[in-house]
């Protein structure tokens, strides 16, 4: 089964600084990877997804992620943090579960705090 | 607005109550999901419905009972819950595809508190 690991449950950055949120995956086949964002008291919203078309994926709100097969990573970055980026971020991988159904398997999440 | 609507947004219920959570999707998807999100825990997949048939229940306690009357609606019936069941319950939908490249669209969740 495929899975993802998010290193760091909390990340703090200053406003205007680089945002880097880490995600590593384990997979025996080319994975489909996703980043979601969750604002307080809201559901999850898709930021971007990797589907093997290009290794650098651009998403909404200025975020992007790079798929690196050699490192089994799909880290999320943004050049300059904004106060509105404060939220929880989830990395996910798509896989078939034991019944053959298509499911998303999520990491434990990283809470991003932006310091003024 | 993601196209997935959950009601109610907040629910407080006693341990002897019976209540239901509702989810409706307007995206024409063929799969719907219930997730449980507790503080400091990963998202837990509770139930999956694909083409209106349940395909996964992940050993969820029987006090949670899902119902999917059609491809647009999903319910979670609750009875005799425990305080540890307090959590954010998220509904999601997707277009099930063997390509595995379709994302899920989430509702805003129902914040459930069991007292």
XYZ file of N, CA and C in Angstrom:
693
model
N 0.848 -1.197 0.000
C 0.000 0.000 0.000
C 0.879 1.241 0.000
N 0.362 2.266 -0.639
C 1.107 3.511 -0.683
C 0.785 4.344 0.546
N 1.713 5.227 0.908
C 1.491 6.102 2.054
C 2.329 7.352 1.905
N 2.010 8.348 2.707
C 2.792 9.579 2.728
C 3.165 9.915 4.157
N 4.307 10.563 4.298
C 4.790 11.008 5.595
C 5.084 12.491 5.527
N 4.523 13.236 6.442
C 4.790 14.671 6.510
C 5.700 14.922 7.705
N 6.853 15.484 7.429
C 7.814 15.763 8.481
C 7.530 17.132 9.076
N 7.347 17.167 10.372
C 7.062 18.437 11.041
C 5.570 18.678 11.133
N 5.037 18.571 12.323
C 3.605 18.811 12.495
C 3.305 20.306 12.571
N 4.330 21.103 12.897
C 4.172 22.552 12.968
C 5.354 23.220 12.283
N 5.053 24.218 11.469
C 6.086 25.029 10.819
C 5.709 26.495 11.005
N 6.684 27.297 11.436
C 6.462 28.736 11.580
C 7.416 29.482 10.660
N 6.884 30.448 9.952
C 7.710 31.292 9.086
C 7.287 32.740 9.271
N 8.198 33.630 8.969
C 7.868 35.051 9.003
C 7.158 35.437 7.720
N 6.325 36.441 7.809
C 5.652 36.946 6.609
C 6.697 37.377 5.588
N 6.534 36.911 4.344
C 7.493 37.232 3.294
C 8.590 36.202 3.121
N 8.716 35.289 4.066
C 9.757 34.259 3.993
C 9.286 33.074 3.157
N 10.242 32.230 2.795
C 9.959 31.017 2.027
C 9.182 30.024 2.886
N 8.190 29.406 2.268
C 7.459 28.324 2.915
C 7.918 27.002 2.307
N 8.266 26.045 3.161
C 8.647 24.712 2.711
C 7.967 23.706 3.623
N 7.061 22.917 3.063
C 6.382 21.867 3.810
C 6.741 20.540 3.170
N 7.198 19.604 3.986
C 7.777 18.375 3.458
C 6.790 17.219 3.403
N 6.920 16.449 2.324
C 6.101 15.256 2.157
C 6.946 14.206 1.444
N 7.023 13.029 2.016
C 7.678 11.900 1.371
C 6.660 10.793 1.191
N 6.805 10.070 0.103
C 5.841 9.023 -0.181
C 6.549 7.681 -0.280
N 5.798 6.645 -0.093
C 6.313 5.301 -0.345
C 5.380 4.671 -1.355
N 5.970 4.169 -2.418
C 5.145 3.624 -3.490
C 5.981 2.699 -4.354
N 5.349 1.630 -4.788
C 6.038 0.709 -5.683
C 5.728 1.004 -7.144
N 4.803 1.916 -7.367
C 4.419 2.316 -8.716
C 4.372 3.837 -8.753
N 4.407 4.430 -9.952
C 4.308 5.898 -10.009
C 3.056 6.381 -9.286
N 3.221 7.272 -8.339
C 2.076 7.678 -7.512
C 1.344 8.871 -8.097
N 0.132 9.049 -7.661
C -0.590 10.296 -7.853
C -0.637 10.985 -6.491
N -0.111 12.195 -6.441
C 0.073 12.904 -5.177
C -0.691 14.210 -5.167
N -1.126 14.589 -3.999
C -1.971 15.768 -3.841
C -1.528 16.561 -2.612
N -1.730 17.864 -2.663
C -1.646 18.721 -1.488
C -2.993 19.406 -1.305
N -3.479 19.323 -0.047
C -4.720 19.991 0.329
C -4.420 21.002 1.432
N -5.250 22.040 1.515
C -5.151 23.015 2.599
C -6.477 23.048 3.345
N -6.380 23.218 4.655
C -7.580 23.318 5.487
C -7.483 24.556 6.360
N -8.376 25.517 6.129
C -8.457 26.688 6.985
C -9.339 26.361 8.189
N -9.202 27.103 9.262
C -9.959 26.795 10.483
C -11.446 26.617 10.231
N -11.981 25.545 10.796
C -13.410 25.238 10.706
C -13.905 25.081 9.266
N -13.035 24.652 8.402
C -13.408 24.424 7.010
C -13.044 23.010 6.583
N -13.547 22.607 5.435
C -13.122 21.343 4.855
C -11.791 21.489 4.153
N -11.368 20.446 3.465
C -10.092 20.453 2.750
C -10.303 20.974 1.328
N -9.350 21.765 0.883
C -9.408 22.350 -0.452
C -8.150 21.939 -1.212
N -8.319 21.500 -2.443
C -7.170 21.063 -3.231
C -6.290 22.246 -3.609
N -4.989 22.121 -3.315
C -4.005 23.123 -3.727
C -3.418 22.767 -5.095
N -3.008 21.512 -5.228
C -2.410 21.051 -6.479
C -2.336 19.532 -6.477
N -2.060 18.980 -7.667
C -1.907 17.536 -7.756
C -0.858 17.175 -8.792
N -0.169 16.088 -8.557
C 0.818 15.551 -9.481
C 0.235 14.319 -10.158
N 0.239 14.350 -11.495
C -0.303 13.205 -12.231
C 0.647 12.742 -13.314
N 1.924 13.003 -13.139
C 3.021 12.549 -14.007
C 3.184 13.358 -15.290
N 2.372 14.379 -15.490
C 2.514 15.199 -16.698
C 3.755 16.091 -16.616
N 4.059 16.613 -15.428
C 5.218 17.482 -15.230
C 5.668 17.341 -13.787
N 6.976 17.389 -13.557
C 7.468 17.190 -12.188
C 7.260 18.418 -11.307
N 7.212 19.608 -11.909
C 6.939 20.822 -11.131
C 5.475 21.192 -11.350
N 4.741 21.191 -10.286
C 3.305 21.427 -10.370
C 2.976 22.759 -9.708
N 2.261 23.589 -10.421
C 1.837 24.875 -9.847
C 0.392 24.775 -9.396
N 0.125 25.345 -8.235
C -1.215 25.284 -7.698
C -1.790 26.660 -7.457
N -2.811 26.696 -6.640
C -3.460 27.966 -6.340
C -2.687 28.722 -5.261
N -2.973 30.006 -5.143
C -2.409 30.860 -4.090
C -0.886 30.942 -4.117
N -0.275 30.709 -5.262
C 1.177 30.842 -5.394
C 1.982 29.648 -4.925
N 1.329 28.560 -4.557
C 2.034 27.361 -4.118
C 2.458 26.508 -5.310
N 3.539 25.779 -5.120
C 3.960 24.798 -6.087
C 4.641 23.645 -5.373
N 4.749 22.524 -6.066
C 5.388 21.350 -5.483
C 6.172 20.648 -6.576
N 7.276 20.061 -6.187
C 8.121 19.362 -7.153
C 8.195 17.886 -6.809
N 7.893 17.070 -7.786
C 7.983 15.632 -7.621
C 9.417 15.204 -7.903
N 10.048 14.568 -6.917
C 11.420 14.075 -7.085
C 11.425 12.581 -6.803
N 11.500 11.818 -7.883
C 11.444 10.366 -7.735
C 12.651 9.841 -6.960
N 13.826 10.414 -7.207
C 15.046 9.926 -6.553
C 14.989 10.113 -5.037
N 14.222 11.099 -4.604
C 14.109 11.374 -3.170
C 12.754 10.927 -2.605
N 11.925 10.381 -3.445
C 10.526 10.020 -3.093
C 9.870 11.152 -2.317
N 9.998 12.354 -2.867
C 9.461 13.529 -2.168
C 8.517 14.320 -3.061
N 7.687 15.085 -2.406
C 6.727 15.979 -3.084
C 6.505 17.162 -2.158
N 7.578 17.928 -1.944
C 7.531 19.041 -0.997
C 6.767 20.231 -1.576
N 6.066 20.911 -0.705
C 5.255 22.082 -1.088
C 6.025 23.354 -0.752
N 6.062 24.296 -1.680
C 6.784 25.536 -1.439
C 5.979 26.741 -1.898
N 6.344 27.876 -1.301
C 5.823 29.170 -1.740
C 6.913 30.186 -1.454
N 7.278 31.006 -2.430
C 8.435 31.897 -2.248
C 8.278 32.900 -1.102
N 7.048 33.390 -0.915
C 6.847 34.461 0.058
C 5.546 34.223 0.809
N 5.658 33.970 2.106
C 4.467 33.657 2.905
C 3.618 34.888 3.146
N 2.325 34.648 3.134
C 1.359 35.703 3.444
C 0.586 35.277 4.676
N 0.098 36.266 5.403
C -0.650 35.952 6.627
C -1.816 34.994 6.348
N -2.417 35.149 5.191
C -3.579 34.318 4.852
C -3.207 32.865 4.565
N -1.905 32.550 4.525
C -1.479 31.168 4.287
C -1.529 30.325 5.552
N -1.746 30.958 6.685
C -1.815 30.206 7.946
C -2.976 29.218 7.884
N -2.649 27.941 7.994
C -3.650 26.885 7.834
C -2.961 25.548 8.104
N -3.714 24.476 7.933
C -3.123 23.143 8.012
C -3.051 22.572 6.604
N -1.928 21.919 6.322
C -1.668 21.413 4.976
C -1.498 19.902 5.033
N -2.173 19.233 4.097
C -2.152 17.779 4.060
C -1.625 17.292 2.711
N -0.699 16.362 2.788
C -0.227 15.646 1.611
C -1.024 14.345 1.509
N -1.348 13.922 0.297
C -2.134 12.700 0.133
C -1.676 11.937 -1.103
N -1.891 10.641 -1.086
C -1.579 9.782 -2.225
C -2.820 8.982 -2.577
N -3.014 8.783 -3.846
C -4.173 8.024 -4.318
C -3.768 6.584 -4.550
N -4.587 5.680 -4.102
C -4.267 4.260 -4.246
C -5.558 3.462 -4.200
N -5.465 2.217 -4.617
C -6.598 1.306 -4.488
C -6.498 0.623 -3.136
N -7.606 0.607 -2.400
C -7.559 -0.095 -1.120
C -7.792 -1.588 -1.362
N -7.932 -2.363 -0.274
C -7.986 -3.819 -0.408
C -9.234 -4.297 -1.120
N -10.239 -3.416 -1.251
C -11.446 -3.810 -1.971
C -11.388 -3.396 -3.436
N -10.325 -2.703 -3.806
C -10.204 -2.223 -5.171
C -10.794 -0.850 -5.406
N -11.264 -0.210 -4.340
C -11.822 1.130 -4.481
C -10.698 2.163 -4.471
N -10.912 3.235 -5.193
C -9.940 4.319 -5.308
C -10.061 5.224 -4.085
N -9.022 5.286 -3.268
C -9.071 6.102 -2.059
C -7.899 7.045 -1.980
N -8.097 8.123 -1.219
C -7.015 9.031 -0.881
C -6.517 8.704 0.520
N -5.206 8.587 0.660
C -4.604 8.330 1.967
C -3.799 9.563 2.361
N -4.129 10.112 3.503
C -3.579 11.393 3.919
C -2.428 11.249 4.899
N -1.517 12.232 4.866
C -0.528 12.375 5.904
C -1.165 12.982 7.139
N -0.356 13.147 8.159
C -0.868 13.637 9.445
C -1.047 15.150 9.480
N -0.594 15.835 8.447
C -0.823 17.274 8.379
C 0.304 18.092 8.975
N 0.487 19.300 8.447
C 1.446 20.270 8.973
C 0.727 21.591 9.167
N 0.794 22.088 10.386
C 0.159 23.377 10.675
C 1.157 24.492 10.415
N 0.802 25.385 9.511
C 1.675 26.509 9.159
C 1.222 27.755 9.906
N 2.153 28.360 10.630
C 1.926 29.639 11.298
C 2.769 30.696 10.605
N 2.160 31.831 10.316
C 2.885 32.934 9.687
C 2.989 34.067 10.696
N 4.228 34.470 10.959
C 4.494 35.490 11.976
C 4.610 36.860 11.308
N 3.868 37.844 11.810
C 3.925 39.175 11.168
C 5.308 39.786 11.263
N -17.184 27.758 -2.141
C -18.181 26.698 -2.424
C -17.524 25.604 -3.264
N -17.498 24.389 -2.734
C -16.800 23.315 -3.433
C -17.741 22.415 -4.193
N -19.041 22.613 -4.057
C -19.993 21.712 -4.681
C -20.412 20.583 -3.772
N -19.867 20.533 -2.560
C -20.245 19.526 -1.567
C -20.755 20.270 -0.337
N -21.978 20.004 0.023
C -22.630 20.729 1.111
C -22.955 19.786 2.250
N -22.555 20.166 3.454
C -22.834 19.358 4.624
C -23.722 20.127 5.585
N -24.684 19.431 6.154
C -25.538 20.010 7.193
C -25.745 18.993 8.303
N -25.861 19.470 9.548
C -25.607 20.838 9.977
C -24.116 21.132 10.047
N -23.715 22.354 10.246
C -22.316 22.704 10.413
C -21.837 22.388 11.821
N -22.733 22.506 12.767
C -22.400 22.220 14.158
C -23.530 21.393 14.759
N -23.154 20.438 15.619
C -24.149 19.592 16.261
C -23.651 19.206 17.648
N -24.501 19.436 18.636
C -24.221 18.974 19.986
C -25.289 17.955 20.323
N -24.879 16.786 20.773
C -25.856 15.752 21.087
C -25.461 14.980 22.330
N -26.477 14.504 23.035
C -26.237 13.671 24.199
C -25.949 12.239 23.772
N -25.429 11.474 24.684
C -25.031 10.107 24.359
C -26.212 9.208 24.042
N -27.412 9.591 24.437
C -28.579 8.752 24.157
C -29.363 9.220 22.939
N -28.921 10.314 22.342
C -29.647 10.864 21.186
C -29.411 10.071 19.916
N -30.297 10.309 18.952
C -30.089 9.842 17.583
C -30.142 11.057 16.673
N -29.139 11.183 15.848
C -29.086 12.293 14.900
C -28.503 11.793 13.580
N -28.626 12.633 12.559
C -28.053 12.288 11.258
C -27.311 13.464 10.668
N -26.203 13.166 10.049
C -25.460 14.157 9.274
C -25.812 13.947 7.803
N -25.896 15.073 7.101
C -26.278 15.001 5.690
C -25.186 15.593 4.821
N -25.003 14.989 3.671
C -24.047 15.488 2.687
C -24.696 15.421 1.311
N -24.505 16.468 0.540
C -25.048 16.512 -0.816
C -23.974 17.046 -1.756
N -23.801 16.375 -2.875
C -22.822 16.860 -3.852
C -23.526 17.180 -5.177
N -23.062 18.272 -5.782
C -23.670 18.786 -7.012
C -22.686 18.701 -8.174
N -21.771 17.744 -8.104
C -20.676 17.679 -9.067
C -20.808 16.515 -10.042
N -21.854 15.717 -9.874
C -22.025 14.580 -10.760
C -21.049 13.446 -10.505
N -20.462 13.420 -9.319
C -19.489 12.374 -8.995
C -20.179 11.042 -8.689
N -19.386 9.965 -8.766
C -19.969 8.645 -8.522
C -19.453 7.984 -7.246
N -18.642 8.681 -6.472
C -18.134 8.133 -5.211
C -18.250 9.182 -4.120
N -18.608 8.733 -2.927
C -18.723 9.642 -1.773
C -18.097 8.996 -0.552
N -17.605 9.836 0.353
C -16.802 9.369 1.472
C -17.194 10.096 2.757
N -17.050 9.394 3.872
C -17.084 10.020 5.189
C -15.700 9.880 5.816
N -15.172 11.008 6.297
C -13.931 11.026 7.042
C -14.196 11.577 8.440
N -13.391 11.105 9.397
C -13.427 11.653 10.747
C -12.098 12.359 11.005
N -12.169 13.590 11.494
C -10.960 14.338 11.800
C -10.989 14.724 13.276
N -10.127 14.073 14.041
C -10.002 14.366 15.473
C -8.731 15.167 15.702
N -8.720 15.885 16.808
C -7.549 16.696 17.143
C -6.317 15.801 17.263
N -5.227 16.235 16.636
C -3.936 15.560 16.749
C -3.927 14.132 16.214
N -4.864 13.815 15.339
C -4.897 12.496 14.704
C -4.991 12.664 13.200
N -4.496 11.699 12.433
C -4.660 11.780 10.974
C -6.129 11.645 10.584
N -6.415 12.115 9.408
C -7.749 11.923 8.859
C -8.058 10.433 8.758
N -9.223 10.041 9.273
C -9.598 8.632 9.241
C -10.716 8.433 8.226
N -10.483 7.593 7.255
C -11.525 7.248 6.307
C -12.490 6.274 6.967
N -13.764 6.658 7.015
C -14.763 5.817 7.691
C -15.512 4.934 6.697
N -16.069 5.566 5.687
C -16.911 4.829 4.727
C -16.662 5.365 3.324
N -16.781 4.443 2.370
C -16.699 4.798 0.964
C -17.913 4.209 0.259
N -18.541 5.019 -0.542
C -19.600 4.536 -1.417
C -19.176 4.814 -2.853
N -19.186 3.765 -3.654
C -18.906 3.919 -5.076
C -20.094 3.366 -5.836
N -20.654 4.201 -6.711
C -21.859 3.816 -7.451
C -22.959 3.373 -6.491
N -23.065 4.111 -5.379
C -24.112 3.922 -4.370
C -23.985 2.620 -3.590
N -22.892 1.892 -3.764
C -22.676 0.699 -2.965
C -21.511 0.923 -2.016
N -21.680 0.468 -0.777
C -20.613 0.645 0.197
C -19.494 -0.326 -0.117
N -18.279 0.197 -0.193
C -17.148 -0.659 -0.533
C -16.109 -0.727 0.571
N -16.262 0.047 1.609
C -15.260 0.069 2.673
C -15.889 0.608 3.935
N -15.652 -0.021 5.077
C -16.155 0.567 6.312
C -15.085 0.716 7.387
N -13.894 0.201 7.110
C -12.753 0.457 7.977
C -13.004 0.171 9.446
N -13.787 -0.841 9.740
C -14.000 -1.263 11.132
C -14.553 -0.152 12.006
N -15.435 0.632 11.453
C -16.056 1.711 12.225
C -17.104 1.115 13.157
N -17.215 1.625 14.398
C -18.228 1.089 15.326
C -19.627 1.176 14.744
N -20.475 0.246 15.156
C -21.833 0.172 14.601
C -22.712 1.336 15.025
N -22.277 2.135 15.978
C -23.069 3.321 16.347
C -23.034 4.373 15.241
N -22.181 4.167 14.232
C -22.170 4.996 13.028
C -22.757 4.155 11.893
N -23.778 4.669 11.247
C -24.439 3.919 10.193
C -24.608 4.799 8.963
N -23.928 4.492 7.863
C -24.054 5.321 6.675
C -25.239 4.898 5.816
N -25.664 5.847 5.000
C -26.724 5.562 4.034
C -26.481 6.396 2.797
N -26.592 5.769 1.648
C -26.392 6.477 0.384
C -27.574 6.168 -0.523
N -28.645 6.952 -0.451
C -29.845 6.644 -1.231
C -29.681 6.869 -2.730
N -28.773 7.761 -3.113
C -28.481 7.990 -4.529
C -27.092 8.587 -4.639
N -26.628 8.816 -5.828
C -25.234 9.238 -6.018
C -24.963 10.652 -5.534
N -26.002 11.410 -5.238
C -25.803 12.796 -4.824
C -25.899 13.004 -3.326
N -26.413 12.028 -2.608
C -26.678 12.203 -1.188
C -26.021 11.113 -0.357
N -25.527 11.538 0.778
C -24.896 10.614 1.718
C -25.271 11.053 3.126
N -25.642 10.072 3.939
C -26.010 10.364 5.322
C -25.104 9.570 6.267
N -24.958 10.103 7.466
C -24.299 9.353 8.536
C -25.226 9.404 9.737
N -25.823 8.255 10.056
C -26.753 8.174 11.170
C -25.979 7.846 12.445
N -26.292 8.576 13.487
C -25.546 8.477 14.737
C -26.471 8.065 15.871
N -26.040 7.123 16.690
C -26.840 6.772 17.857
C -25.948 6.232 18.961
N -26.316 6.570 20.182
C -25.573 6.184 21.390
C -24.077 6.417 21.239
N -23.733 7.650 20.865
C -22.317 7.985 20.687
C -21.628 8.183 22.023
N -20.310 8.197 21.966
C -19.462 8.394 23.130
C -18.757 9.748 23.011
N -18.328 10.308 24.120
C -17.621 11.596 24.047
C -16.413 11.576 23.115
N -15.740 10.442 23.008
C -14.568 10.364 22.118
C -14.946 10.405 20.641
N -16.236 10.358 20.351
C -16.677 10.497 18.966
C -16.760 11.963 18.547
N -16.565 12.859 19.489
C -16.553 14.287 19.159
C -15.412 14.555 18.183
N -15.747 15.194 17.066
C -14.751 15.413 16.013
C -15.382 16.239 14.905
N -14.584 16.538 13.902
C -15.089 17.148 12.673
C -15.319 16.012 11.675
N -16.539 15.900 11.183
C -16.863 14.850 10.227
C -16.949 15.484 8.834
N -16.109 14.977 7.961
C -15.989 15.536 6.620
C -16.557 14.576 5.589
N -17.324 15.138 4.695
C -17.834 14.388 3.554
C -17.026 14.798 2.332
N -16.804 13.877 1.436
C -16.093 14.185 0.198
C -16.708 13.404 -0.951
N -16.481 13.886 -2.156
C -16.922 13.149 -3.333
C -15.821 13.178 -4.383
N -15.860 12.209 -5.274
C -14.909 12.176 -6.378
C -15.514 11.392 -7.523
N -14.880 11.518 -8.680
C -15.269 10.705 -9.822
C -14.322 9.516 -9.827
N -14.811 8.362 -9.410
C -13.975 7.187 -9.281
C -13.387 6.823 -10.633
N -12.089 6.659 -10.647
C -11.412 6.384 -11.914
C -10.288 5.401 -11.678
N -10.113 4.436 -12.571
C -9.001 3.502 -12.413
C -7.645 4.165 -12.588
N -7.650 5.415 -13.082
C -6.386 6.125 -13.262
C -5.852 6.699 -11.965
N -6.640 6.730 -10.936
C -6.217 7.197 -9.614
C -5.816 8.659 -9.583
N -6.135 9.413 -10.622
C -5.656 10.792 -10.635
C -6.754 11.805 -10.357
N -7.872 11.339 -9.838
C -8.951 12.274 -9.565
C -8.940 12.662 -8.095
N -9.067 13.967 -7.872
C -9.033 14.448 -6.499
C -10.405 14.365 -5.866
N -10.427 14.444 -4.555
C -11.673 14.486 -3.817
C -12.032 15.925 -3.500
N -13.323 16.201 -3.522
C -13.830 17.518 -3.158
C -14.536 17.388 -1.813
N -14.168 18.254 -0.903
C -14.660 18.145 0.470
C -15.730 19.173 0.798
N -16.645 18.778 1.651
C -17.551 19.724 2.271
C -16.858 20.443 3.413
N -17.570 21.371 4.032
C -16.978 22.164 5.109
C -16.979 21.434 6.435
N -17.658 20.309 6.499
C -17.622 19.512 7.712
C -18.738 19.818 8.679
N -19.007 18.838 9.535
C -19.917 19.019 10.666
C -19.099 18.851 11.934
N -19.089 19.881 12.756
C -18.390 19.813 14.047
C -19.338 19.178 15.059
N -19.029 17.949 15.443
C -19.896 17.192 16.355
C -19.306 17.194 17.759
N -20.142 17.521 18.711
C -19.748 17.449 20.127
C -20.726 16.525 20.838
N -20.199 15.493 21.485
C -21.029 14.555 22.226
C -20.859 14.842 23.719
N -21.973 15.110 24.367
C -21.897 15.481 25.798
C -22.581 14.422 26.662
